[in-house]
Short mmCIF file of N, CA and C in Angstrom, two decimals:
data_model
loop_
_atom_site.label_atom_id
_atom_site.label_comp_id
_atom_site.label_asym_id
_atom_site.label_seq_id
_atom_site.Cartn_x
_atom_site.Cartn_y
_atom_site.Cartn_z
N UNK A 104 147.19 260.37 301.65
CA UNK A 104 145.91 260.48 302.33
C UNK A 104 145.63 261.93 302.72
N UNK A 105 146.84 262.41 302.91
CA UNK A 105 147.00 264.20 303.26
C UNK A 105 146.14 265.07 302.26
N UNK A 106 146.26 264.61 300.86
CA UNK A 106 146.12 265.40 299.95
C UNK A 106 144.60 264.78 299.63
N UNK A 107 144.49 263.73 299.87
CA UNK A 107 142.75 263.35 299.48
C UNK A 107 142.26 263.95 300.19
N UNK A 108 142.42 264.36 301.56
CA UNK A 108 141.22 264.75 302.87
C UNK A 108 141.82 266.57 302.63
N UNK A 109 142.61 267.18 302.23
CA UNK A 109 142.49 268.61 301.77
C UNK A 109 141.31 268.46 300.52
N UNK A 110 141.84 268.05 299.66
CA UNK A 110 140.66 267.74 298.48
C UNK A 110 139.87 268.00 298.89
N UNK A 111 139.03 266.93 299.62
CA UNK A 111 138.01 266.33 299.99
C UNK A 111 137.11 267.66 300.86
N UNK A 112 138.23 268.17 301.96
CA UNK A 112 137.83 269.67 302.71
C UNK A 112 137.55 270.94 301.69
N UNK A 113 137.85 270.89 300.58
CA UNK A 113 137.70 271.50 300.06
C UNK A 113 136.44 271.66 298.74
N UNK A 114 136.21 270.34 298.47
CA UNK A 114 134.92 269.94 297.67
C UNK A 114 133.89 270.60 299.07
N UNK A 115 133.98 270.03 300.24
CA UNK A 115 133.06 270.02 301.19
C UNK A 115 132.75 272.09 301.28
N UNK A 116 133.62 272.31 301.30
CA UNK A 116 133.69 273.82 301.47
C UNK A 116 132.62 274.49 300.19
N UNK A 117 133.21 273.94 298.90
CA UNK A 117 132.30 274.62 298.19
C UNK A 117 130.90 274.09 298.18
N UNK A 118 130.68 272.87 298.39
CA UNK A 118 129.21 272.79 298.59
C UNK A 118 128.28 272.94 299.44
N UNK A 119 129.27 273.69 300.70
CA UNK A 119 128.57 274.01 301.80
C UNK A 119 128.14 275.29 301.37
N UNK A 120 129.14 276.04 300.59
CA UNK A 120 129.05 277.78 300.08
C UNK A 120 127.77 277.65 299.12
N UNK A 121 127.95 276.41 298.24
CA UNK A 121 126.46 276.44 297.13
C UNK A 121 125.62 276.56 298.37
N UNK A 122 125.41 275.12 299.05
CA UNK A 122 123.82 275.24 299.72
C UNK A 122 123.90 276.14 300.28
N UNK A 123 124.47 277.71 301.05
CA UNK A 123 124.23 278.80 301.46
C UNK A 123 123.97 279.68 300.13
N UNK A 124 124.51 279.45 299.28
CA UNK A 124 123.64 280.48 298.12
C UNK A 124 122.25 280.09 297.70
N UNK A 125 122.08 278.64 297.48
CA UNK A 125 120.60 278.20 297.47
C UNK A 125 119.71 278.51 297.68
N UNK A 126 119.89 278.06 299.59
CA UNK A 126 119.26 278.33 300.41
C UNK A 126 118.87 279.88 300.75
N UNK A 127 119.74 280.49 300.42
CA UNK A 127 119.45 282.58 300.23
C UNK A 127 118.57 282.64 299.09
N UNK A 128 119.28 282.52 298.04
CA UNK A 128 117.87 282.01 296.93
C UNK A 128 116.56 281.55 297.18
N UNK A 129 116.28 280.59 297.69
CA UNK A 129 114.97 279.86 298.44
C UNK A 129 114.19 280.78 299.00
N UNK A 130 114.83 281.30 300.01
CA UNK A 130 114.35 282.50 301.23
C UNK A 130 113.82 283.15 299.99
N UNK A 131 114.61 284.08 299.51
CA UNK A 131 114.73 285.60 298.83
C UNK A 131 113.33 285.11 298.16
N UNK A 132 113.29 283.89 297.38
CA UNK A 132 111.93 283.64 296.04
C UNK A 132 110.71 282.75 296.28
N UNK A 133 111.22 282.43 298.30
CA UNK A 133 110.22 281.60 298.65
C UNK A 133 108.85 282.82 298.39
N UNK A 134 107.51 282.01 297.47
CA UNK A 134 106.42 282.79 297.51
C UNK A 134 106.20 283.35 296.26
N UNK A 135 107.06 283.88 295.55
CA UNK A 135 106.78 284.63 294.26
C UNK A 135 106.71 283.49 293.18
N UNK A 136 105.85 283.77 292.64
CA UNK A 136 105.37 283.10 291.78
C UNK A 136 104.94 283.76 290.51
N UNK A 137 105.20 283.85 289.02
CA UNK A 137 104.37 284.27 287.76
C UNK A 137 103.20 284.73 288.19
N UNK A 138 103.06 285.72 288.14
CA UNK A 138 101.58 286.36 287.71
C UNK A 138 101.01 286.34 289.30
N UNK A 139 101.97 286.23 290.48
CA UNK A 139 100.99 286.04 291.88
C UNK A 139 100.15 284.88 291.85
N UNK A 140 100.17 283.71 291.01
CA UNK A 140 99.10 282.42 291.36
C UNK A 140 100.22 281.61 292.46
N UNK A 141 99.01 280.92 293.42
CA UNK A 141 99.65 280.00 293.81
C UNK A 141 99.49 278.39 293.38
N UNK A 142 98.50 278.37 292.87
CA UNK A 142 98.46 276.82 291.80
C UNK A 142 99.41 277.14 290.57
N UNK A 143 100.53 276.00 290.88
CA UNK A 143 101.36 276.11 289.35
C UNK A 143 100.57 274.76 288.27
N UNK A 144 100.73 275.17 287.86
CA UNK A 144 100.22 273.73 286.54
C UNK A 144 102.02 272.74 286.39
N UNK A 145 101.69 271.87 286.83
CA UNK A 145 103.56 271.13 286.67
C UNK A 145 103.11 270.83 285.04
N UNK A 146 102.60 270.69 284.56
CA UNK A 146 102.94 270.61 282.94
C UNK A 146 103.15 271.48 282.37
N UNK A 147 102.82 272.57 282.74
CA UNK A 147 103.58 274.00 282.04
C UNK A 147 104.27 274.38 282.98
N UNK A 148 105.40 273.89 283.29
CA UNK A 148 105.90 274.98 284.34
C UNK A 148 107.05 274.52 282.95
N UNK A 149 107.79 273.98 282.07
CA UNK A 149 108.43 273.88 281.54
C UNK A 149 108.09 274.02 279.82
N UNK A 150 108.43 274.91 278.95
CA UNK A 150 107.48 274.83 277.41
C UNK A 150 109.28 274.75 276.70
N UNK A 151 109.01 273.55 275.82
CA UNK A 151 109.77 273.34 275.16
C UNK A 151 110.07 274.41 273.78
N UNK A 152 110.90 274.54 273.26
CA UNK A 152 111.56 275.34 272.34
C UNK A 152 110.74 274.89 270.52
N UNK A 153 110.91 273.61 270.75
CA UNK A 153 110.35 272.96 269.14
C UNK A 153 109.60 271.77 269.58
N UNK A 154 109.26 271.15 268.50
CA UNK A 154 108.04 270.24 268.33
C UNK A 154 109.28 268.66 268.75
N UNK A 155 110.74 268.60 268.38
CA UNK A 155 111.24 267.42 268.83
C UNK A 155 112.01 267.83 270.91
N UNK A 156 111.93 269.13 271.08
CA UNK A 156 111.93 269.26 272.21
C UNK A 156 110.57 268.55 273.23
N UNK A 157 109.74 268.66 273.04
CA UNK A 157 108.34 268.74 272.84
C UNK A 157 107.96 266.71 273.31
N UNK A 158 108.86 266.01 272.15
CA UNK A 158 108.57 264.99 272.30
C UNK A 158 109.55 264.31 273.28
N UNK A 159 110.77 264.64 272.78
CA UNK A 159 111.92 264.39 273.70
C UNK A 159 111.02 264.21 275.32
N UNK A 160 110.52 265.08 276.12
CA UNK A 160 110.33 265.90 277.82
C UNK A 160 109.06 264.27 277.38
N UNK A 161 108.09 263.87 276.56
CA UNK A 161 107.19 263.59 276.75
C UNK A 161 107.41 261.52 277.34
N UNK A 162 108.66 261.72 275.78
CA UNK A 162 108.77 260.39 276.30
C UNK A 162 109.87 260.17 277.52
N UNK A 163 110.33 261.17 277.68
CA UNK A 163 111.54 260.80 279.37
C UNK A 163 110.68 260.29 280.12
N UNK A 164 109.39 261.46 279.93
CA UNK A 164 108.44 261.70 281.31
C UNK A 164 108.09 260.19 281.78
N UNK A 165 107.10 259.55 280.36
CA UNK A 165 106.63 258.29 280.17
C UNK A 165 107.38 257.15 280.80
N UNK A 166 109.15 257.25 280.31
CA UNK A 166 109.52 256.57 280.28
C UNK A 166 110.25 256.33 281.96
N UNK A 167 110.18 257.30 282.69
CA UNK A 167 110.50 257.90 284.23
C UNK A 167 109.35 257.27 285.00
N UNK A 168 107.83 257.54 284.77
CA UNK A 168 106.54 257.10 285.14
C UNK A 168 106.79 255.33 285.14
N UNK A 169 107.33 255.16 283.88
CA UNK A 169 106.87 253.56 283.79
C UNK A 169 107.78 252.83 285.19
N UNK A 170 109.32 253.70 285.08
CA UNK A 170 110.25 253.36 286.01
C UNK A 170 109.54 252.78 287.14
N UNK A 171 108.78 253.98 287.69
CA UNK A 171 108.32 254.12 289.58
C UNK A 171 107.22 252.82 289.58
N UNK A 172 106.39 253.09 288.30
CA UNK A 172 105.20 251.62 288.15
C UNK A 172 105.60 250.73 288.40
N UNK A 173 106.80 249.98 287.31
CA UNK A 173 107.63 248.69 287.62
C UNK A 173 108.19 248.70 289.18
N UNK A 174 108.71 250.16 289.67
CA UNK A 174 109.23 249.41 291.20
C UNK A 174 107.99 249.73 292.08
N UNK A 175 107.08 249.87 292.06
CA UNK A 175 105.83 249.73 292.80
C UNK A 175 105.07 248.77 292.57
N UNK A 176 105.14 248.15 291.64
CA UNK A 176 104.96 246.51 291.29
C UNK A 176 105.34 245.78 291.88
N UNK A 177 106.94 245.54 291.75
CA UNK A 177 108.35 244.69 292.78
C UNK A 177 107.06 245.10 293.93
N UNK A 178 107.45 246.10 294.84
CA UNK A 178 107.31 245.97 296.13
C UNK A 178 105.92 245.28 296.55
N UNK A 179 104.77 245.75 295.35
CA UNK A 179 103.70 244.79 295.77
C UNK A 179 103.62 243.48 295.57
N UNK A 180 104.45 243.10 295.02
CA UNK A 180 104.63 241.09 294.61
C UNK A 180 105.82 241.17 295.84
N UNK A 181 106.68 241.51 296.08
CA UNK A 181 107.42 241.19 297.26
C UNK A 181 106.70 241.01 298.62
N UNK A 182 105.35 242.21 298.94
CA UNK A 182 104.80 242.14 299.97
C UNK A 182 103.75 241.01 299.76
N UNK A 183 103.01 240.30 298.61
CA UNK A 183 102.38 239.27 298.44
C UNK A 183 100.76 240.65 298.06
N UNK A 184 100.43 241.34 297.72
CA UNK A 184 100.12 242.32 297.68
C UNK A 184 99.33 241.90 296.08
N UNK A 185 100.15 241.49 295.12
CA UNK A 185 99.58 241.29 294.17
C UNK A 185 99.87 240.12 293.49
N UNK A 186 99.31 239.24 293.13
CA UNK A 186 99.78 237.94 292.35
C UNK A 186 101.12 238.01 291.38
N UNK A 187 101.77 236.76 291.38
CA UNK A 187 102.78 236.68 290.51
C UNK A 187 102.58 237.06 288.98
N UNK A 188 101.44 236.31 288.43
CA UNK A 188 101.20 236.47 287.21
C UNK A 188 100.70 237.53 286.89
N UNK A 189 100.00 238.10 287.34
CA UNK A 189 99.80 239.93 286.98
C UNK A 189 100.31 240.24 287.02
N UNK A 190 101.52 240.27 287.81
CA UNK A 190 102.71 240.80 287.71
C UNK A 190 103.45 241.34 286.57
N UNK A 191 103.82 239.84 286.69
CA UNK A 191 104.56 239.51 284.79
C UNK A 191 103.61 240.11 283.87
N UNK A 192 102.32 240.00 283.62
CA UNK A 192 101.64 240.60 282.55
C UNK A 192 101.91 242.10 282.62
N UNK A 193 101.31 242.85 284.33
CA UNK A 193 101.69 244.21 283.73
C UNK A 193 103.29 244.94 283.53
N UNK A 194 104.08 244.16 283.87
CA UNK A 194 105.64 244.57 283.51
C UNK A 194 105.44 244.29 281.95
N UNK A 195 105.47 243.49 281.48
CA UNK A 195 105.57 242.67 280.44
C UNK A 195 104.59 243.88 279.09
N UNK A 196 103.71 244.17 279.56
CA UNK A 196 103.00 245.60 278.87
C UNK A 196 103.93 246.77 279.49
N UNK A 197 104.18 247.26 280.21
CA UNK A 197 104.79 248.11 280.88
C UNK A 197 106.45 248.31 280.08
N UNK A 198 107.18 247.01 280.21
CA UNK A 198 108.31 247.06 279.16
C UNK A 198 108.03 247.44 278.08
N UNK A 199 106.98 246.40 277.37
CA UNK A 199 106.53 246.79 276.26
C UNK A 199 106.54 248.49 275.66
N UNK A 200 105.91 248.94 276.44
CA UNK A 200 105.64 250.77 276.16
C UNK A 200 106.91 251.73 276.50
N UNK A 201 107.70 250.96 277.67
CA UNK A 201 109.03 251.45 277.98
C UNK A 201 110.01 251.64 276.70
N UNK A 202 109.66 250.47 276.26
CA UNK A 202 111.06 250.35 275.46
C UNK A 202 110.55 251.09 274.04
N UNK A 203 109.32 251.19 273.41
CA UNK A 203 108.84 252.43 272.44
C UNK A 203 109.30 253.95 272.83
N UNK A 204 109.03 254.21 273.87
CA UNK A 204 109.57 255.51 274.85
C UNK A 204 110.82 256.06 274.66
N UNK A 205 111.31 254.81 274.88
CA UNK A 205 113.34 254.89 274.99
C UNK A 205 113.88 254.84 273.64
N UNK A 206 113.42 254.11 272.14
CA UNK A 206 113.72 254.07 270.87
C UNK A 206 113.15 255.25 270.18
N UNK A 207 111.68 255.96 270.78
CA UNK A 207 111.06 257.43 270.32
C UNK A 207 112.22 258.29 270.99
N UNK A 208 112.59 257.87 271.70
CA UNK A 208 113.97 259.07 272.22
C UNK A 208 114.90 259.08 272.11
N UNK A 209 115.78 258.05 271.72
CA UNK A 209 116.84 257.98 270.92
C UNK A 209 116.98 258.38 269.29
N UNK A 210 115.50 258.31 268.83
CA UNK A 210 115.09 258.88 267.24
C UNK A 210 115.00 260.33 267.65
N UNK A 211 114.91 260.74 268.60
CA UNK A 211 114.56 262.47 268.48
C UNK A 211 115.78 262.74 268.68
N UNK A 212 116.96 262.27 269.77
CA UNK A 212 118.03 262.60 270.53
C UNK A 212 119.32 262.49 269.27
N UNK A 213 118.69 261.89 267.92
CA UNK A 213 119.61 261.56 266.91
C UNK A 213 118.59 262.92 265.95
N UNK A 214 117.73 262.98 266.04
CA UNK A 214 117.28 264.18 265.02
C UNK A 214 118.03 265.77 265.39
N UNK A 215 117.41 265.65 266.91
CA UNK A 215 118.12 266.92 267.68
C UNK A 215 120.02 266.90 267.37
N UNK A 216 120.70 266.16 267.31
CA UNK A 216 121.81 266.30 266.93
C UNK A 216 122.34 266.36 265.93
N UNK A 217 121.88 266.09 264.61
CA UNK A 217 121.60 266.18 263.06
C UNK A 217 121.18 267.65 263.00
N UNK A 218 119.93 268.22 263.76
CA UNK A 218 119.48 269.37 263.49
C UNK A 218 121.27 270.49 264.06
N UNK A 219 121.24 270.03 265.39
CA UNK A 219 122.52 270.99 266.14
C UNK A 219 123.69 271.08 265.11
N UNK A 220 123.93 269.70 264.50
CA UNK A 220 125.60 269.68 263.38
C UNK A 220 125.03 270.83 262.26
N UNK A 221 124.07 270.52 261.49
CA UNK A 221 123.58 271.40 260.73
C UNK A 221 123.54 272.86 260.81
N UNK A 222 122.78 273.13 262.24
CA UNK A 222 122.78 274.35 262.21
C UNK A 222 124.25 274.72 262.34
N UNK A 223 125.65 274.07 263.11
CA UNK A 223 126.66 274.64 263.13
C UNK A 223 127.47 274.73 262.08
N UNK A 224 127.38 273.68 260.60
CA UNK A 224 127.67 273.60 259.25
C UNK A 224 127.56 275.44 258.92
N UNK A 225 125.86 275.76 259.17
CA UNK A 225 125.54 276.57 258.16
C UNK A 225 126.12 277.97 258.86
N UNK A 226 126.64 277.73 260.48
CA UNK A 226 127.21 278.99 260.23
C UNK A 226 129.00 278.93 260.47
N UNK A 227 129.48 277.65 260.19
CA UNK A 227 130.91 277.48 259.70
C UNK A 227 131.47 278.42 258.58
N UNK A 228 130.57 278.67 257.41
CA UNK A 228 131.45 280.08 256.93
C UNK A 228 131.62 281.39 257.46
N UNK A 229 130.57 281.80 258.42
CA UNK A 229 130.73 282.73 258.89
C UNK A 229 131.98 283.16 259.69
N UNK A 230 132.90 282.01 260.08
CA UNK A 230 134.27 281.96 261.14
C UNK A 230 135.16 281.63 260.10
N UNK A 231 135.00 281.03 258.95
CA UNK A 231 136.07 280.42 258.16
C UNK A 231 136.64 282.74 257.55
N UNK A 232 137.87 282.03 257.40
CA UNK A 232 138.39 284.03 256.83
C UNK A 232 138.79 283.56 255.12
#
């Protein structure tokens, strides 16, 4: 138990040291912003690299959105808020589009890794002597 709670004092130590570097960070960049604007656009605050980067961010996004819908649903059929059967219909569309989301991203997440082996194939001779 000696050696879990040193551990343990010691995980605690470094993440007390991160959130003091953070938090100096925070301070130091609270305010600066690109170009001096203070409206950021949250859809560009991130630009993907390629066209399957691109789709990858689009369907997480979708598929993150549908998440919060479905549990904001729950809570309104739990509170009596919205009928049962609408319910089921809009989950039931809602899965529906979820699960296109999650198979469009597993097709990119298998392209993107086909593309990564490849590119490391083509520069395997370069290390081979």
């Amino acid at each position: 138990m000696r050696d879990e709670m040193e551990g343990l004092e010691s995980q605690l130590q470094a993440v007390l040291m991160n959130t003091d570097v953070l938090e100096a960070w925070v301070r130091q960049n609270e305010g600066k912003v690109k170009g001096g604007m203070k409206d950021i656009d949250v859809d560009k605050a991130f630009e993907c690299v390629d066209v399957l980067s691109k789709q990858m961010l689009e369907c997480t996004a979708a598929d993150m959105a549908i998440e919060d819908v479905v549990y904001s649903l729950d809570k309104a059929v739990q509170e009596g808020a919205m009928p049962f059967d609408q319910y089921l219909r809009n989950v039931r569309l809602l899965s529906r589009e979820q699960f296109f989301n999650r198979a469009t991203a597993a097709k990119v997440r298998a392209a993107q890794m086909q593309a990564h082996v490849a590119s490391m194939a083509a520069r395997a001779p370069h290390y081979a002597s």
